């Protein structure tokens, strides 16, 4: 809730007010203003007001690449080679597989519900992918950049992801080296990327302070042009996402617990607290102490959870993956009046799974990764396009979607941790075992 400002005037009060509510208020104000404008026959905002929306879209675009670079390098370098052997490989594989299941469920929900808004188009021609020979073999080979700099400059997301993962993994080996020189320089390099990530987090929180204004203007444009009926389409997005979250819990987590011989009832009794904490805080990182306590209560050996839970909070984002699937579909259908092609869906599964590694466990990070996923399927979100407006609609309800996806992210970390611990004979409490 809002806190009374300690000092300063209206600006300080604005900063102190919860961002979540601010964005929702921005959404509502923008929608109301848009409906009023539409009713009075005004369908376009003056350029100087539109500019505030454009600034917001450009700010979001600005942070994508530095954000991926920082968090992917740090994420990959956090996997210590010593732990990788026993627990690590298994944990990383199960994390990636469950995230891939998440995107598939998200895409399935999207294909069933077909969430989309009917917006008056701004751009007519659809962007055509730069390469025409897009066979699966080309796509795989193209993941490897021939020039890291050009991958960064051209924002070729998959290539950037690939290089950052390789770089981060090699860095983790150097960090654990017995050679003092290598160890020191690796730790220093790690600290630089860690710092980059932290700085980007600060930039994101600054942009989020501006988000209510940006969202209000962009939503106002949407409603002024298209009328109030577009709100209904957002309800469908929310329903599709939350149903996806629920199905993932039942099928994927329920299935895993059953297969690994863990009592589902007992597990969820303990998982309840981190689930609720994550729902409220919208941060996997912030929920970490609660998730660790739940792991302890479940009888999971510290050797496993002390490694896998912090790693999971950084790289395992099943809820975010579902959200990416649903929202990417919404964006494409809204802007191009078509569903996703199989190639695009395959690419989204790959990108969103990898994006989950690069999504920081903080509120709203998934929404920025959504912009990255769109860039990855050759549909970058450019200011002043229908895509930017549709994206703003998603951002307007992001807080709500984030609550559900974070709760799922955290539950996923705990489920995978319990399963791996059971497999290694490191889940000690008999009452939890079948
Ligand atoms: N808030 C999410 C988390 O902390 C990340 C996201 O925005 O998807 O897990």
Short mmCIF file of N, CA and C in Angstrom, two decimals, residues 233-343:
data_model
loop_
_atom_site.label_atom_id
_atom_site.label_comp_id
_atom_site.label_asym_id
_atom_site.label_seq_id
_atom_site.Cartn_x
_atom_site.Cartn_y
_atom_site.Cartn_z
N UNK A 233 -10.80 -8.36 -24.58
CA UNK A 233 -9.72 -9.24 -25.05
C UNK A 233 -8.66 -9.45 -23.96
N UNK A 234 -8.50 -8.45 -23.10
CA UNK A 234 -7.52 -8.61 -22.02
C UNK A 234 -8.01 -9.63 -21.00
N UNK A 235 -9.33 -9.67 -20.81
CA UNK A 235 -9.89 -10.67 -19.87
C UNK A 235 -9.54 -12.06 -20.39
N UNK A 236 -9.63 -12.26 -21.71
CA UNK A 236 -9.32 -13.58 -22.30
C UNK A 236 -7.84 -13.92 -22.06
N UNK A 237 -6.96 -12.91 -22.17
CA UNK A 237 -5.53 -13.15 -21.93
C UNK A 237 -5.35 -13.65 -20.49
N UNK A 238 -6.00 -12.97 -19.54
CA UNK A 238 -5.86 -13.34 -18.13
C UNK A 238 -6.37 -14.77 -17.92
N UNK A 239 -7.54 -15.06 -18.48
CA UNK A 239 -8.13 -16.41 -18.31
C UNK A 239 -7.19 -17.46 -18.90
N UNK A 240 -6.69 -17.21 -20.11
CA UNK A 240 -5.81 -18.19 -20.78
C UNK A 240 -4.55 -18.43 -19.95
N UNK A 241 -3.97 -17.35 -19.43
CA UNK A 241 -2.74 -17.50 -18.62
C UNK A 241 -3.02 -18.28 -17.34
N UNK A 242 -4.06 -17.87 -16.60
CA UNK A 242 -4.31 -18.53 -15.31
C UNK A 242 -4.73 -19.98 -15.48
N UNK A 243 -5.46 -20.26 -16.53
CA UNK A 243 -5.82 -21.67 -16.78
C UNK A 243 -4.56 -22.46 -17.11
N UNK A 244 -3.67 -21.84 -17.88
CA UNK A 244 -2.37 -22.47 -18.20
C UNK A 244 -1.58 -22.75 -16.92
N UNK A 245 -1.55 -21.76 -16.03
CA UNK A 245 -0.82 -21.95 -14.76
C UNK A 245 -1.41 -23.16 -14.00
N UNK A 246 -2.76 -23.19 -13.93
CA UNK A 246 -3.42 -24.27 -13.17
C UNK A 246 -3.12 -25.64 -13.80
N UNK A 247 -3.22 -25.70 -15.12
CA UNK A 247 -2.97 -26.98 -15.81
C UNK A 247 -1.52 -27.43 -15.58
N UNK A 248 -0.61 -26.48 -15.59
CA UNK A 248 0.81 -26.82 -15.39
C UNK A 248 1.02 -27.41 -14.00
N UNK A 249 0.37 -26.82 -13.01
CA UNK A 249 0.51 -27.35 -11.64
C UNK A 249 0.00 -28.78 -11.58
N UNK A 250 -1.19 -28.99 -12.12
CA UNK A 250 -1.81 -30.31 -12.01
C UNK A 250 -1.03 -31.34 -12.84
N UNK A 251 -0.82 -31.03 -14.12
CA UNK A 251 -0.22 -32.03 -15.00
C UNK A 251 1.28 -32.20 -14.77
N UNK A 252 2.02 -31.09 -14.85
CA UNK A 252 3.49 -31.20 -14.81
C UNK A 252 3.98 -31.46 -13.38
N UNK A 253 3.58 -30.60 -12.43
CA UNK A 253 4.09 -30.79 -11.06
C UNK A 253 3.46 -32.03 -10.41
N UNK A 254 2.12 -32.15 -10.58
CA UNK A 254 1.45 -33.34 -10.03
C UNK A 254 2.08 -34.61 -10.62
N UNK A 255 2.30 -34.59 -11.93
CA UNK A 255 2.88 -35.75 -12.62
C UNK A 255 4.29 -36.05 -12.10
N UNK A 256 5.11 -35.02 -11.99
CA UNK A 256 6.49 -35.22 -11.52
C UNK A 256 6.51 -35.80 -10.11
N UNK A 257 5.68 -35.22 -9.23
CA UNK A 257 5.67 -35.68 -7.84
C UNK A 257 5.23 -37.14 -7.77
N UNK A 258 4.26 -37.48 -8.59
CA UNK A 258 3.76 -38.86 -8.62
C UNK A 258 4.87 -39.80 -9.11
N UNK A 259 5.48 -39.41 -10.22
CA UNK A 259 6.52 -40.27 -10.80
C UNK A 259 7.69 -40.47 -9.83
N UNK A 260 8.04 -39.40 -9.12
CA UNK A 260 9.19 -39.50 -8.21
C UNK A 260 8.79 -40.04 -6.82
N UNK A 261 7.49 -40.35 -6.64
CA UNK A 261 7.05 -40.97 -5.39
C UNK A 261 7.02 -40.03 -4.20
N UNK A 262 6.52 -38.82 -4.44
CA UNK A 262 6.38 -37.86 -3.33
C UNK A 262 4.88 -37.61 -3.12
N UNK A 263 4.48 -37.58 -1.84
CA UNK A 263 3.05 -37.39 -1.55
C UNK A 263 2.61 -35.99 -1.95
N UNK A 264 1.66 -35.94 -2.88
CA UNK A 264 1.25 -34.64 -3.44
C UNK A 264 0.64 -33.73 -2.36
N UNK A 265 -0.24 -34.30 -1.53
CA UNK A 265 -0.92 -33.51 -0.49
C UNK A 265 0.09 -32.89 0.46
N UNK A 266 1.02 -33.71 0.93
CA UNK A 266 2.04 -33.23 1.90
C UNK A 266 2.90 -32.15 1.25
N UNK A 267 3.24 -32.37 -0.02
CA UNK A 267 4.10 -31.42 -0.71
C UNK A 267 3.41 -30.05 -0.80
N UNK A 268 2.17 -30.07 -1.27
CA UNK A 268 1.50 -28.77 -1.47
C UNK A 268 1.16 -28.08 -0.15
N UNK A 269 1.07 -28.87 0.94
CA UNK A 269 0.82 -28.25 2.24
C UNK A 269 2.00 -27.33 2.58
N UNK A 270 3.21 -27.80 2.29
CA UNK A 270 4.40 -26.99 2.56
C UNK A 270 4.60 -25.91 1.49
N UNK A 271 4.24 -26.26 0.25
CA UNK A 271 4.48 -25.32 -0.87
C UNK A 271 3.54 -24.12 -0.82
N UNK A 272 2.50 -24.24 0.02
CA UNK A 272 1.48 -23.19 0.07
C UNK A 272 2.06 -21.82 0.45
N UNK A 273 2.92 -21.83 1.48
CA UNK A 273 3.44 -20.54 1.96
C UNK A 273 4.28 -19.83 0.90
N UNK A 274 5.30 -20.50 0.30
CA UNK A 274 6.02 -19.78 -0.77
C UNK A 274 5.12 -19.40 -1.94
N UNK A 275 4.12 -20.22 -2.23
CA UNK A 275 3.19 -19.92 -3.33
C UNK A 275 2.51 -18.58 -3.06
N UNK A 276 1.97 -18.43 -1.85
CA UNK A 276 1.24 -17.20 -1.53
C UNK A 276 2.21 -16.01 -1.47
N UNK A 277 3.39 -16.26 -0.87
CA UNK A 277 4.38 -15.16 -0.77
C UNK A 277 4.76 -14.67 -2.17
N UNK A 278 4.99 -15.62 -3.07
CA UNK A 278 5.37 -15.24 -4.44
C UNK A 278 4.23 -14.48 -5.12
N UNK A 279 3.00 -14.93 -4.88
CA UNK A 279 1.83 -14.29 -5.49
C UNK A 279 1.77 -12.82 -5.07
N UNK A 280 2.06 -12.58 -3.80
CA UNK A 280 1.93 -11.22 -3.28
C UNK A 280 3.14 -10.36 -3.66
N UNK A 281 4.36 -10.93 -3.53
CA UNK A 281 5.56 -10.11 -3.77
C UNK A 281 5.92 -10.01 -5.25
N UNK A 282 5.48 -10.93 -6.07
CA UNK A 282 5.81 -11.02 -7.49
C UNK A 282 7.33 -11.10 -7.71
N UNK A 283 8.01 -11.75 -6.76
CA UNK A 283 9.46 -11.89 -6.92
C UNK A 283 9.94 -13.26 -6.43
N UNK A 284 10.49 -14.06 -7.35
CA UNK A 284 11.05 -15.36 -6.95
C UNK A 284 12.21 -15.15 -5.99
N UNK A 285 13.02 -14.13 -6.28
CA UNK A 285 14.16 -13.86 -5.41
C UNK A 285 13.70 -13.48 -4.00
N UNK A 286 12.72 -12.61 -3.95
CA UNK A 286 12.21 -12.14 -2.66
C UNK A 286 11.60 -13.28 -1.86
N UNK A 287 11.09 -14.29 -2.55
CA UNK A 287 10.41 -15.41 -1.87
C UNK A 287 11.41 -16.47 -1.40
N UNK A 288 12.66 -16.36 -1.86
CA UNK A 288 13.66 -17.40 -1.62
C UNK A 288 13.73 -17.89 -0.16
N UNK A 289 13.79 -17.01 0.84
CA UNK A 289 13.87 -17.52 2.21
C UNK A 289 12.67 -18.42 2.57
N UNK A 290 11.49 -18.03 2.10
CA UNK A 290 10.29 -18.83 2.39
C UNK A 290 10.35 -20.17 1.66
N UNK A 291 10.86 -20.14 0.43
CA UNK A 291 10.96 -21.39 -0.34
C UNK A 291 11.96 -22.32 0.34
N UNK A 292 13.05 -21.77 0.86
CA UNK A 292 14.06 -22.59 1.54
C UNK A 292 13.48 -23.21 2.81
N UNK A 293 12.70 -22.43 3.54
CA UNK A 293 12.08 -22.97 4.76
C UNK A 293 11.16 -24.13 4.39
N UNK A 294 10.41 -23.96 3.30
CA UNK A 294 9.50 -25.04 2.88
C UNK A 294 10.31 -26.29 2.51
N UNK A 295 11.45 -26.08 1.83
CA UNK A 295 12.30 -27.23 1.45
C UNK A 295 12.80 -27.95 2.70
N UNK A 296 13.20 -27.17 3.67
CA UNK A 296 13.69 -27.72 4.95
C UNK A 296 12.56 -28.53 5.60
N UNK A 297 11.37 -27.95 5.64
CA UNK A 297 10.22 -28.64 6.25
C UNK A 297 9.86 -29.92 5.51
N UNK A 298 10.16 -29.94 4.22
CA UNK A 298 9.85 -31.16 3.44
C UNK A 298 10.91 -32.24 3.66
N UNK A 299 11.99 -31.89 4.36
CA UNK A 299 13.04 -32.87 4.63
C UNK A 299 14.06 -32.98 3.51
N UNK A 300 14.14 -31.94 2.64
CA UNK A 300 15.11 -31.97 1.55
C UNK A 300 16.49 -31.59 2.11
N UNK A 301 17.51 -32.36 1.72
CA UNK A 301 18.85 -32.10 2.21
C UNK A 301 19.33 -30.70 1.76
N UNK A 302 20.02 -30.02 2.68
CA UNK A 302 20.47 -28.66 2.37
C UNK A 302 21.43 -28.65 1.17
N UNK A 303 22.18 -29.73 1.03
CA UNK A 303 23.14 -29.83 -0.08
C UNK A 303 22.44 -29.60 -1.42
N UNK A 304 21.20 -30.08 -1.50
CA UNK A 304 20.45 -29.93 -2.75
C UNK A 304 19.79 -28.55 -2.83
N UNK A 305 19.00 -28.22 -1.80
CA UNK A 305 18.20 -27.00 -1.96
C UNK A 305 19.02 -25.72 -1.90
N UNK A 306 20.14 -25.76 -1.16
CA UNK A 306 20.96 -24.53 -1.07
C UNK A 306 21.52 -24.17 -2.44
N UNK A 307 21.64 -25.16 -3.31
CA UNK A 307 22.12 -24.90 -4.67
C UNK A 307 20.96 -24.68 -5.63
N UNK A 308 19.97 -25.61 -5.56
CA UNK A 308 18.96 -25.60 -6.62
C UNK A 308 17.92 -24.48 -6.48
N UNK A 309 17.62 -24.08 -5.24
CA UNK A 309 16.58 -23.04 -5.11
C UNK A 309 17.06 -21.65 -5.58
N UNK A 310 18.25 -21.19 -5.14
CA UNK A 310 18.70 -19.89 -5.69
C UNK A 310 18.86 -19.95 -7.20
N UNK A 311 19.35 -21.12 -7.70
CA UNK A 311 19.50 -21.26 -9.15
C UNK A 311 18.12 -21.19 -9.82
N UNK A 312 17.16 -21.89 -9.22
CA UNK A 312 15.80 -21.90 -9.77
C UNK A 312 15.19 -20.51 -9.79
N UNK A 313 15.43 -19.74 -8.71
CA UNK A 313 14.88 -18.38 -8.67
C UNK A 313 15.46 -17.53 -9.80
N UNK A 314 16.64 -17.93 -10.29
CA UNK A 314 17.27 -17.17 -11.37
C UNK A 314 16.92 -17.73 -12.74
N UNK A 315 16.91 -19.06 -12.88
CA UNK A 315 16.78 -19.59 -14.24
C UNK A 315 15.50 -20.38 -14.52
N UNK A 316 14.72 -20.71 -13.48
CA UNK A 316 13.55 -21.56 -13.75
C UNK A 316 12.27 -20.75 -13.65
N UNK A 317 11.62 -20.53 -14.78
CA UNK A 317 10.45 -19.65 -14.81
C UNK A 317 9.34 -20.29 -15.65
N UNK A 318 8.67 -21.27 -15.07
CA UNK A 318 7.63 -21.96 -15.85
C UNK A 318 6.42 -21.07 -16.09
N UNK A 319 6.05 -20.30 -15.06
CA UNK A 319 4.90 -19.42 -15.19
C UNK A 319 5.18 -18.35 -16.25
N UNK A 320 6.40 -17.83 -16.23
CA UNK A 320 6.80 -16.82 -17.20
C UNK A 320 6.74 -17.41 -18.61
N UNK A 321 7.15 -18.68 -18.72
CA UNK A 321 7.14 -19.35 -20.02
C UNK A 321 5.70 -19.47 -20.57
N UNK A 322 4.76 -19.82 -19.69
CA UNK A 322 3.35 -19.92 -20.12
C UNK A 322 2.86 -18.55 -20.60
N UNK A 323 3.18 -17.54 -19.80
CA UNK A 323 2.79 -16.17 -20.12
C UNK A 323 3.35 -15.75 -21.48
N UNK A 324 4.62 -16.13 -21.75
CA UNK A 324 5.23 -15.75 -23.04
C UNK A 324 4.44 -16.36 -24.19
N UNK A 325 4.06 -17.64 -24.03
CA UNK A 325 3.32 -18.33 -25.09
C UNK A 325 2.00 -17.63 -25.39
N UNK A 326 1.23 -17.36 -24.32
CA UNK A 326 -0.09 -16.74 -24.50
C UNK A 326 0.05 -15.33 -25.09
N UNK A 327 0.98 -14.55 -24.51
CA UNK A 327 1.07 -13.15 -24.92
C UNK A 327 1.67 -12.98 -26.32
N UNK A 328 2.64 -13.83 -26.67
CA UNK A 328 3.20 -13.74 -28.03
C UNK A 328 2.09 -14.00 -29.04
N UNK A 329 1.23 -14.97 -28.73
CA UNK A 329 0.10 -15.27 -29.61
C UNK A 329 -0.82 -14.05 -29.70
N UNK A 330 -1.13 -13.47 -28.54
CA UNK A 330 -2.00 -12.28 -28.50
C UNK A 330 -1.44 -11.17 -29.38
N UNK A 331 -0.14 -10.93 -29.26
CA UNK A 331 0.48 -9.83 -30.01
C UNK A 331 0.41 -10.08 -31.51
N UNK A 332 0.76 -11.32 -31.91
CA UNK A 332 0.77 -11.61 -33.35
C UNK A 332 -0.64 -11.57 -33.92
N UNK A 333 -1.59 -12.16 -33.18
CA UNK A 333 -2.95 -12.20 -33.73
C UNK A 333 -3.57 -10.80 -33.76
N UNK A 334 -3.26 -10.02 -32.74
CA UNK A 334 -3.81 -8.66 -32.70
C UNK A 334 -3.25 -7.80 -33.83
N UNK A 335 -1.95 -7.93 -34.07
CA UNK A 335 -1.33 -7.01 -35.03
C UNK A 335 -1.38 -7.51 -36.46
N UNK A 336 -1.34 -8.82 -36.65
CA UNK A 336 -1.24 -9.33 -38.02
C UNK A 336 -2.45 -10.16 -38.42
N UNK A 337 -3.43 -10.24 -37.50
CA UNK A 337 -4.67 -10.93 -37.79
C UNK A 337 -4.44 -12.36 -38.30
N UNK A 338 -3.53 -13.04 -37.70
CA UNK A 338 -3.26 -14.43 -38.03
C UNK A 338 -2.74 -15.14 -36.80
N UNK A 339 -2.80 -16.49 -36.82
CA UNK A 339 -2.25 -17.22 -35.69
C UNK A 339 -0.75 -17.42 -35.92
N UNK A 340 -0.09 -18.03 -34.95
CA UNK A 340 1.36 -18.26 -35.10
C UNK A 340 1.61 -19.42 -36.04
N UNK A 341 2.67 -19.34 -36.82
CA UNK A 341 3.02 -20.48 -37.66
C UNK A 341 3.73 -21.51 -36.79
N UNK A 342 3.84 -22.75 -37.30
CA UNK A 342 4.54 -23.79 -36.52
C UNK A 342 5.98 -23.39 -36.25
N UNK A 343 6.59 -22.78 -37.29
CA UNK A 343 7.98 -22.33 -37.13
C UNK A 343 8.08 -21.32 -36.00
#
